[in-house]
Short mmCIF file of C-alpha atoms in Angstrom, two decimals:
data_model
loop_
_atom_site.label_atom_id
_atom_site.label_comp_id
_atom_site.label_asym_id
_atom_site.label_seq_id
_atom_site.Cartn_x
_atom_site.Cartn_y
_atom_site.Cartn_z
CA MET A 63 29.23 -1.35 -4.82
CA LYS A 64 26.87 -2.29 -7.60
CA ALA A 65 23.27 -2.96 -6.59
CA CYS A 66 20.24 -4.12 -8.91
CA PHE A 67 16.75 -3.34 -7.81
CA MET A 68 14.22 -5.70 -9.48
CA GLY A 69 11.30 -3.52 -9.51
CA LEU A 70 10.51 0.07 -9.47
CA GLY A 71 7.40 0.43 -8.20
CA TYR A 72 6.23 2.30 -4.77
CA ILE A 73 9.05 0.68 -2.91
CA GLY A 74 11.48 -0.39 -5.40
CA LEU A 75 12.06 2.96 -6.80
CA PRO A 76 12.47 5.15 -3.65
CA THR A 77 14.72 2.59 -2.39
CA ALA A 78 16.72 2.46 -5.22
CA ILE A 79 17.15 6.48 -5.01
CA ILE A 80 17.91 6.47 -1.46
CA ALA A 81 20.42 3.63 -2.30
CA ALA A 82 22.09 5.64 -5.15
CA ARG A 83 22.14 8.89 -2.98
CA SER A 84 24.30 6.96 -0.53
CA GLY A 85 27.04 6.28 -3.21
CA VAL A 86 25.77 2.98 -4.50
CA ASN A 87 26.00 2.49 -8.18
CA VAL A 88 22.04 1.34 -8.79
CA THR A 89 20.72 -0.31 -11.84
CA GLY A 90 16.89 -0.14 -11.50
CA VAL A 91 15.26 -2.82 -13.49
CA ASP A 92 11.59 -2.89 -14.48
CA ILE A 93 9.48 -4.98 -16.83
CA ASN A 94 7.50 -1.87 -17.97
CA PRO A 95 9.65 0.20 -20.75
CA ASP A 96 7.63 3.50 -19.72
CA VAL A 97 8.59 3.15 -16.19
CA VAL A 98 12.31 2.66 -17.45
CA GLU A 99 11.96 5.63 -19.99
CA LYS A 100 10.37 7.87 -17.31
CA THR A 101 12.95 7.10 -14.59
CA ASN A 102 15.96 7.63 -16.75
CA GLN A 103 14.46 11.12 -18.02
CA GLY A 104 14.31 11.85 -14.19
CA ARG A 105 10.60 11.85 -14.15
CA LEU A 106 8.45 10.20 -11.25
CA HIS A 107 5.96 7.64 -12.23
CA ILE A 108 4.46 7.73 -8.87
CA VAL A 109 3.43 10.27 -6.42
CA GLU A 110 5.67 10.66 -3.39
CA PRO A 111 6.47 14.04 -1.78
CA GLY A 112 10.14 15.06 -2.13
CA LEU A 113 11.11 12.42 -4.30
CA GLN A 114 11.21 14.12 -7.78
CA ASP A 115 14.32 16.16 -6.57
CA LEU A 116 15.98 13.27 -5.51
CA LEU A 117 15.52 11.41 -8.65
CA GLU A 118 16.81 13.99 -10.60
CA GLU A 119 19.95 14.41 -8.28
CA VAL A 120 20.89 10.56 -8.75
CA ILE A 121 20.19 10.61 -12.51
CA ALA A 122 22.16 13.55 -13.19
CA SER A 123 24.99 12.03 -11.02
CA GLY A 124 24.96 8.72 -12.90
CA LYS A 125 24.37 6.90 -9.94
CA LEU A 126 21.00 5.24 -11.06
CA HIS A 127 20.18 3.79 -14.39
CA ALA A 128 17.11 2.19 -15.11
CA THR A 129 16.64 -0.85 -17.78
CA THR A 130 14.25 -3.58 -18.44
CA LEU A 131 17.05 -6.26 -17.75
CA PRO A 132 19.42 -7.08 -14.73
CA VAL A 133 22.99 -6.52 -15.07
CA VAL A 134 25.92 -8.14 -13.27
CA SER A 135 26.14 -6.36 -9.69
CA ASP A 136 27.25 -7.30 -6.13
CA ALA A 137 23.82 -7.10 -4.70
CA TYR A 138 20.36 -7.79 -5.91
CA PHE A 139 17.24 -6.71 -4.42
CA ILE A 140 13.68 -8.17 -5.08
CA VAL A 141 11.05 -5.87 -4.63
CA VAL A 142 8.13 -6.87 -6.73
CA PRO A 143 4.54 -7.33 -6.01
CA THR A 144 3.15 -10.23 -4.04
CA PRO A 145 -0.49 -10.34 -4.76
CA PHE A 146 -2.68 -13.25 -3.67
CA LYS A 147 -4.86 -15.63 -5.92
CA GLY A 148 -8.46 -16.01 -6.22
CA ASN A 149 -8.65 -18.13 -3.19
CA HIS A 150 -6.59 -15.47 -1.07
CA GLU A 151 -3.62 -17.71 -1.21
CA PRO A 152 -0.35 -15.83 -1.62
CA ASP A 153 1.21 -15.66 -5.17
CA ILE A 154 4.80 -15.52 -5.29
CA SER A 155 5.27 -16.00 -8.90
CA TYR A 156 6.69 -12.42 -9.46
CA VAL A 157 9.35 -13.04 -6.84
CA GLU A 158 10.02 -16.29 -8.52
CA ALA A 159 10.26 -14.69 -11.98
CA ALA A 160 12.67 -11.87 -10.64
CA THR A 161 14.91 -14.23 -9.23
CA ARG A 162 15.21 -16.41 -12.19
CA MET A 163 15.97 -13.23 -13.98
CA VAL A 164 19.12 -12.63 -11.76
CA ILE A 165 20.31 -16.27 -11.13
CA PRO A 166 22.63 -16.13 -14.33
CA PHE A 167 24.28 -12.94 -12.85
CA LEU A 168 25.07 -14.20 -9.40
CA LYS A 169 28.60 -14.93 -8.48
CA ALA A 170 30.24 -15.95 -5.29
CA GLY A 171 30.14 -13.37 -2.48
CA ASP A 172 27.07 -11.46 -3.95
CA LEU A 173 24.05 -10.37 -1.88
CA TYR A 174 20.58 -11.45 -2.55
CA VAL A 175 17.87 -9.91 -0.72
CA ILE A 176 13.83 -10.30 -1.00
CA GLU A 177 12.04 -6.97 0.36
CA SER A 178 8.70 -8.09 -1.29
CA THR A 179 6.06 -9.25 1.54
CA SER A 180 6.14 -13.00 1.39
CA PRO A 181 4.60 -16.03 3.09
CA VAL A 182 6.90 -17.73 5.38
CA GLY A 183 9.39 -19.85 3.77
CA THR A 184 9.62 -17.88 0.60
CA THR A 185 13.34 -17.05 0.98
CA GLU A 186 14.38 -20.49 1.70
CA LYS A 187 12.31 -21.58 -1.41
CA MET A 188 14.19 -19.03 -3.51
CA ALA A 189 17.47 -20.16 -2.01
CA SER A 190 16.64 -23.71 -3.10
CA LEU A 191 15.79 -22.35 -6.53
CA ILE A 192 18.93 -20.73 -6.99
CA TYR A 193 21.22 -23.47 -5.77
CA SER A 194 19.06 -25.89 -8.16
CA GLU A 195 20.21 -23.89 -10.91
CA ARG A 196 23.73 -22.85 -9.67
CA PRO A 197 24.91 -25.59 -7.13
CA GLU A 198 28.37 -24.11 -7.16
CA LEU A 199 27.07 -21.11 -5.34
CA LYS A 200 25.96 -22.96 -2.32
CA GLY A 201 27.54 -21.66 0.70
CA ASN A 202 29.02 -18.91 -1.13
CA LEU A 203 25.90 -16.52 -1.58
CA HIS A 204 24.51 -14.13 1.00
CA ILE A 205 20.50 -14.54 1.13
CA ALA A 206 18.44 -12.76 3.13
CA TYR A 207 14.98 -11.03 3.70
CA CYS A 208 14.56 -7.57 4.75
CA PRO A 209 10.94 -6.40 4.66
CA GLU A 210 10.11 -2.65 3.97
CA ARG A 211 8.08 -0.78 6.57
CA VAL A 212 7.35 2.62 5.12
CA LEU A 213 4.18 4.68 4.88
CA PRO A 214 3.36 6.09 1.73
CA GLY A 215 3.52 10.04 1.64
CA ASN A 216 6.60 9.88 4.08
CA VAL A 217 8.59 7.10 2.18
CA ILE A 218 11.81 9.07 2.13
CA TYR A 219 12.19 9.79 5.73
CA GLU A 220 11.08 6.64 6.66
CA LEU A 221 13.47 4.74 4.29
CA VAL A 222 16.27 6.32 6.08
CA HIS A 223 15.02 6.47 9.73
CA ASN A 224 12.68 3.40 10.46
CA ASP A 225 14.24 0.43 12.27
CA ARG A 226 14.72 -2.71 9.74
CA VAL A 227 14.31 -6.31 10.82
CA ILE A 228 17.05 -8.25 8.49
CA GLY A 229 16.78 -12.24 8.50
CA GLY A 230 19.45 -14.14 6.63
CA ILE A 231 19.48 -17.82 5.91
CA ASP A 232 22.56 -17.99 8.23
CA GLU A 233 24.59 -15.35 10.28
CA ALA A 234 27.03 -14.53 7.35
CA SER A 235 23.91 -13.63 5.22
CA THR A 236 22.66 -11.52 7.91
CA ARG A 237 25.54 -9.57 8.48
CA CYS A 238 26.13 -9.06 4.89
CA ALA A 239 22.80 -7.69 4.55
CA GLN A 240 23.14 -5.37 7.48
CA ASP A 241 26.19 -3.94 6.13
CA PHE A 242 24.49 -3.09 2.82
CA TYR A 243 21.58 -1.62 4.61
CA GLY A 244 23.82 0.24 6.97
CA ARG A 245 25.05 2.52 4.14
CA PHE A 246 21.79 4.78 4.24
CA VAL A 247 19.46 3.59 7.37
CA GLU A 248 20.18 5.39 10.27
CA GLY A 249 17.39 3.26 12.31
CA SER A 250 18.65 0.26 14.07
CA LEU A 251 19.18 -3.10 12.11
CA HIS A 252 17.62 -5.78 13.81
CA PRO A 253 19.27 -9.27 13.06
CA THR A 254 17.29 -12.52 12.98
CA ASP A 255 16.56 -15.60 10.71
CA CYS A 256 14.83 -15.26 7.39
CA LYS A 257 11.44 -16.95 8.56
CA THR A 258 11.20 -14.90 11.41
CA ALA A 259 11.70 -11.67 9.48
CA GLU A 260 9.04 -12.98 7.00
CA MET A 261 6.76 -13.49 9.74
CA CYS A 262 7.44 -10.22 11.38
CA LYS A 263 6.23 -8.23 8.43
CA LEU A 264 3.00 -10.30 8.31
CA THR A 265 2.56 -9.86 11.98
CA GLU A 266 2.99 -6.08 11.79
CA ASN A 267 0.36 -5.76 8.93
CA ALA A 268 -2.31 -8.07 10.54
CA SER A 269 -2.01 -6.12 13.80
CA ARG A 270 -2.65 -3.16 12.08
CA ASP A 271 -5.59 -4.87 10.15
CA SER A 272 -7.19 -6.01 13.22
CA GLN A 273 -6.81 -2.51 15.07
CA ILE A 274 -8.75 -0.70 12.00
CA ALA A 275 -11.16 -3.47 12.09
CA PHE A 276 -12.00 -2.67 15.67
CA ALA A 277 -12.60 1.01 14.65
CA ASN A 278 -14.55 -0.07 11.69
CA GLU A 279 -16.81 -2.36 13.68
CA LEU A 280 -17.44 0.58 16.19
CA SER A 281 -18.45 2.61 13.38
CA LEU A 282 -21.07 0.10 12.07
CA ILE A 283 -22.60 -0.26 15.77
CA CYS A 284 -22.68 3.35 16.30
CA SER A 285 -24.41 3.85 13.07
CA LYS A 286 -27.20 1.70 14.05
CA ALA A 287 -27.22 3.02 17.72
CA GLY A 288 -27.40 6.81 16.33
CA ILE A 289 -24.08 7.72 17.99
CA ASN A 290 -21.37 9.80 16.47
CA VAL A 291 -18.44 7.50 16.16
CA TRP A 292 -15.90 10.33 15.98
CA GLU A 293 -17.10 11.80 19.32
CA LEU A 294 -17.08 8.41 20.96
CA ILE A 295 -13.34 7.42 19.73
CA ARG A 296 -12.15 10.87 20.82
CA LEU A 297 -13.87 10.40 24.59
CA ALA A 298 -12.78 6.71 24.81
CA ASN A 299 -9.08 7.81 23.80
CA LYS A 300 -8.94 10.00 26.84
CA HIS A 301 -8.38 6.71 28.94
CA PRO A 302 -4.55 6.67 29.33
CA ARG A 303 -4.44 3.28 28.26
CA VAL A 304 -6.88 3.46 25.16
CA ASN A 305 -5.86 4.16 21.52
CA ILE A 306 -8.66 3.51 19.32
CA LEU A 307 -7.83 4.33 15.49
CA ASN A 308 -10.17 6.25 13.25
CA PRO A 309 -12.63 4.20 11.06
CA GLY A 310 -12.44 4.37 7.22
CA CYS A 311 -14.31 2.81 4.33
CA GLY A 312 -12.50 -0.12 4.58
CA VAL A 313 -8.53 -1.26 4.08
CA GLY A 314 -6.71 -0.94 1.00
CA GLY A 315 -2.91 -0.69 -0.10
CA HIS A 316 -0.33 -3.13 -0.90
CA CYS A 317 0.12 -4.54 2.44
CA ILE A 318 -2.56 -4.30 5.04
CA ALA A 319 -5.28 -5.56 3.03
CA ILE A 320 -3.14 -8.57 1.63
CA ASP A 321 -0.52 -9.91 4.19
CA PRO A 322 -3.19 -11.08 6.78
CA TYR A 323 -4.19 -13.54 4.03
CA PHE A 324 -0.59 -14.84 3.89
CA ILE A 325 -1.18 -16.06 7.43
CA SER A 326 -4.67 -17.12 7.58
CA SER A 327 -4.44 -19.10 4.33
CA GLU A 328 -1.27 -21.00 5.90
CA PHE A 329 -2.54 -21.36 9.49
CA PRO A 330 -6.52 -21.36 8.97
CA LYS A 331 -7.40 -23.09 12.05
CA GLU A 332 -4.91 -21.02 14.12
CA ALA A 333 -5.43 -17.34 12.84
CA ARG A 334 -9.39 -17.09 13.61
CA MET A 335 -8.94 -13.58 14.70
CA ILE A 336 -6.94 -12.24 11.95
CA ALA A 337 -9.12 -13.89 9.60
CA MET A 338 -12.15 -12.11 11.03
CA ALA A 339 -10.43 -8.67 10.96
CA ARG A 340 -10.28 -9.20 7.15
CA GLU A 341 -13.72 -10.24 7.00
CA VAL A 342 -15.01 -6.87 8.87
CA ASN A 343 -12.86 -4.47 7.01
CA ASN A 344 -14.08 -6.12 3.57
CA TYR A 345 -17.39 -5.77 4.76
CA LYS A 346 -17.13 -2.17 5.50
CA ALA A 347 -16.61 -1.43 1.93
CA ASP A 348 -19.84 -3.22 1.10
CA TRP A 349 -21.55 -1.36 3.78
CA CYS A 350 -20.56 2.00 2.59
CA ALA A 351 -21.43 1.21 -0.79
CA GLU A 352 -24.98 0.19 0.29
CA LYS A 353 -25.36 3.49 2.32
CA VAL A 354 -24.54 5.36 -0.92
CA GLN A 355 -27.13 3.47 -2.99
CA ASN A 356 -29.68 4.00 -0.27
CA ALA A 357 -28.92 7.53 0.00
CA MET A 358 -29.29 7.88 -3.87
CA LEU A 359 -32.65 6.05 -3.72
CA THR A 360 -34.01 8.09 -0.78
CA TYR A 361 -33.13 11.60 -2.56
CA GLU A 362 -34.81 10.36 -5.74
CA LEU A 363 -38.09 9.52 -3.97
CA ASN A 364 -38.11 12.81 -1.87
CA HIS A 365 -37.27 15.14 -4.88
CA ARG A 366 -38.58 13.45 -7.69
CA GLN A 367 -35.23 13.47 -9.53
CA LYS A 368 -31.95 11.69 -9.68
CA PRO A 369 -29.15 13.32 -7.43
CA VAL A 370 -25.95 14.05 -8.62
CA VAL A 371 -23.43 12.50 -6.41
CA ALA A 372 -19.69 13.26 -5.85
CA MET A 373 -17.46 10.45 -5.00
CA MET A 374 -14.67 11.94 -3.10
CA GLY A 375 -11.29 9.99 -3.48
CA LEU A 376 -9.94 6.92 -5.24
CA ALA A 377 -6.63 6.29 -3.27
CA PHE A 378 -6.44 3.82 -0.46
CA LYS A 379 -5.04 6.56 1.93
CA PRO A 380 -4.80 10.32 2.27
CA ASN A 381 -2.61 12.43 -0.18
CA ILE A 382 -1.25 9.56 -2.49
CA ASP A 383 -2.25 8.38 -5.72
CA ASP A 384 -2.06 4.40 -4.93
CA LEU A 385 -5.23 2.67 -5.87
CA ARG A 386 -3.97 -0.68 -5.11
CA GLU A 387 -6.73 -2.62 -3.43
CA SER A 388 -8.50 0.49 -2.39
CA PRO A 389 -11.67 0.09 -0.87
CA ALA A 390 -12.61 3.71 -2.35
CA LYS A 391 -12.40 2.49 -5.96
CA TYR A 392 -14.33 -0.48 -5.01
CA ILE A 393 -16.96 1.80 -3.68
CA VAL A 394 -17.21 3.78 -6.57
CA SER A 395 -17.21 1.00 -8.98
CA LYS A 396 -20.01 -1.01 -7.09
CA VAL A 397 -22.45 2.26 -6.99
CA MET A 398 -21.55 2.93 -10.75
CA GLN A 399 -22.50 -0.47 -11.47
CA ALA A 400 -25.68 -0.38 -9.50
CA TYR A 401 -26.82 3.02 -11.06
CA SER A 402 -25.29 3.09 -14.47
CA ASP A 403 -27.74 6.06 -15.37
CA ALA A 404 -26.90 8.12 -12.52
CA SER A 405 -24.85 11.30 -12.65
CA ILE A 406 -21.83 10.29 -10.38
CA LEU A 407 -18.88 12.66 -10.48
CA VAL A 408 -15.57 10.85 -9.57
CA VAL A 409 -12.83 13.04 -7.69
CA GLU A 410 -9.30 11.87 -6.98
CA PRO A 411 -6.94 15.07 -6.95
CA ASN A 412 -3.73 12.83 -6.88
CA LEU A 413 -4.33 11.68 -10.27
CA SER A 414 -4.50 13.80 -13.61
CA GLU A 415 -6.64 10.94 -15.42
CA HIS A 416 -7.72 7.50 -14.99
CA LYS A 417 -8.23 4.70 -17.43
CA VAL A 418 -11.72 4.03 -16.33
CA PHE A 419 -13.07 7.08 -14.33
CA LYS A 420 -13.67 10.30 -15.81
CA LEU A 421 -11.96 12.81 -12.85
CA THR A 422 -13.52 15.94 -11.91
CA ASP A 423 -12.05 18.77 -9.77
CA TYR A 424 -13.05 18.53 -6.16
CA GLN A 425 -14.51 21.87 -5.61
CA GLU A 426 -16.36 21.71 -8.87
CA ALA A 427 -17.68 18.38 -7.87
CA TYR A 428 -18.53 19.49 -4.05
CA ASP A 429 -20.49 22.40 -5.56
CA ARG A 430 -22.71 20.69 -8.02
CA ALA A 431 -23.29 17.61 -5.91
CA ASP A 432 -26.65 17.01 -4.07
CA ILE A 433 -24.90 13.91 -2.35
CA VAL A 434 -21.21 13.99 -1.34
CA VAL A 435 -19.72 11.04 -0.27
CA PHE A 436 -16.09 11.19 1.62
CA LEU A 437 -14.21 7.94 0.93
CA THR A 438 -10.38 9.23 1.50
CA ALA A 439 -9.37 12.20 3.66
CA HIS A 440 -7.19 13.86 1.40
CA ASN A 441 -5.97 17.25 2.50
CA GLU A 442 -7.84 19.32 -0.35
CA PHE A 443 -11.18 17.88 1.01
CA LYS A 444 -10.44 19.46 4.31
CA GLN A 445 -10.82 22.73 2.91
CA LEU A 446 -14.53 22.15 1.71
CA GLN A 447 -17.21 23.91 4.02
CA TRP A 448 -19.94 21.82 5.60
CA SER A 449 -23.24 22.50 3.87
CA SER A 450 -26.47 21.49 5.29
CA GLU A 451 -28.10 21.77 1.96
CA LYS A 452 -26.33 18.58 0.93
CA VAL A 453 -26.54 15.10 1.84
CA ILE A 454 -23.07 14.30 3.17
CA LEU A 455 -21.89 10.62 3.94
CA ASP A 456 -18.57 11.12 5.74
CA PHE A 457 -16.90 7.66 5.68
CA CYS A 458 -13.33 9.17 6.63
CA GLY A 459 -13.76 11.80 9.03
CA ILE A 460 -13.62 15.23 6.96
CA PHE A 461 -16.19 17.00 9.10
CA LYS A 462 -16.26 14.10 12.02
CA ARG A 463 -19.95 14.24 12.15
CA GLY A 464 -22.19 10.99 12.60
#
């Protein structure tokens, strides 16, 4: 079995590695030559615990090879970004571009799978595109949609053990895709049609976005009411049928911050609660930025000098290096734009450098700062000791104080 993975990002690369480790001969394709070079050298270009050793293993065995162009294979997987346009409308241009790249290589009996999060109907659109250029393949090609559902920081385990939803354009396509994923997935493989599989992925993340929005809205209310939101949630969760999540400074990442728009843009009148959850979570980041700016202004008025501010965390969730749609990054940028002459120390322990921000060691930043703003709950930050001498804005529950 030869498989071609189009996209070697946070999902494509780990999946390609796991597939290669199961015995599949994998070609990983990425348009970034630096990603291709590092992968072939056995060096990760992302941060993901445990993945480095597996990459070295499959590169050494010859089961994985990276390149910038696809090759003839038996199965093709589209694992590229699906961002949204300025109007929050889904952009499937990357999926289409990757599909166009593999069309010349497709042959009868091959498997074509989209893993990229996509609006409902995308798989059928790509099938039509393929058949318009290769009409002889109609009825002879297996086409399916199988969304990833993994947690960054625990990708290896979840790629193997999580259940997968697999939806083909017909039953034969579903079965073919199930056979492939059955090579390395130990979780259950749930068959359905492609439109239901597409909607399932969007539904999962819209549900999580709504749950986070409830927690974030609670934090706004508690701040105004003078209530410790962390204690409130802890007590409310003592109820046997209540499970409120912890609030944060917003929602980021390649899924939860984007996928609900794929529903609300297509069904604006029906998806009212889904759209409102997005508004709440987006507003939380602006609210946090305003809190930081107010704290800086208050400090300057009280001390007759500008404060040193430590912005702790840029990633969208703890213990990873992924900054995609990160509310923490947004807040840091907004504060720095508002106070361009301020002394602001930016901390992200999972990055060695950043193109825009000069990074500072977390302990040094904490020691030097007058105002400490916790944006991402990295493990390193949990080792720090509370200091009553500092102004601490804890938006992610490092100390769980109101």
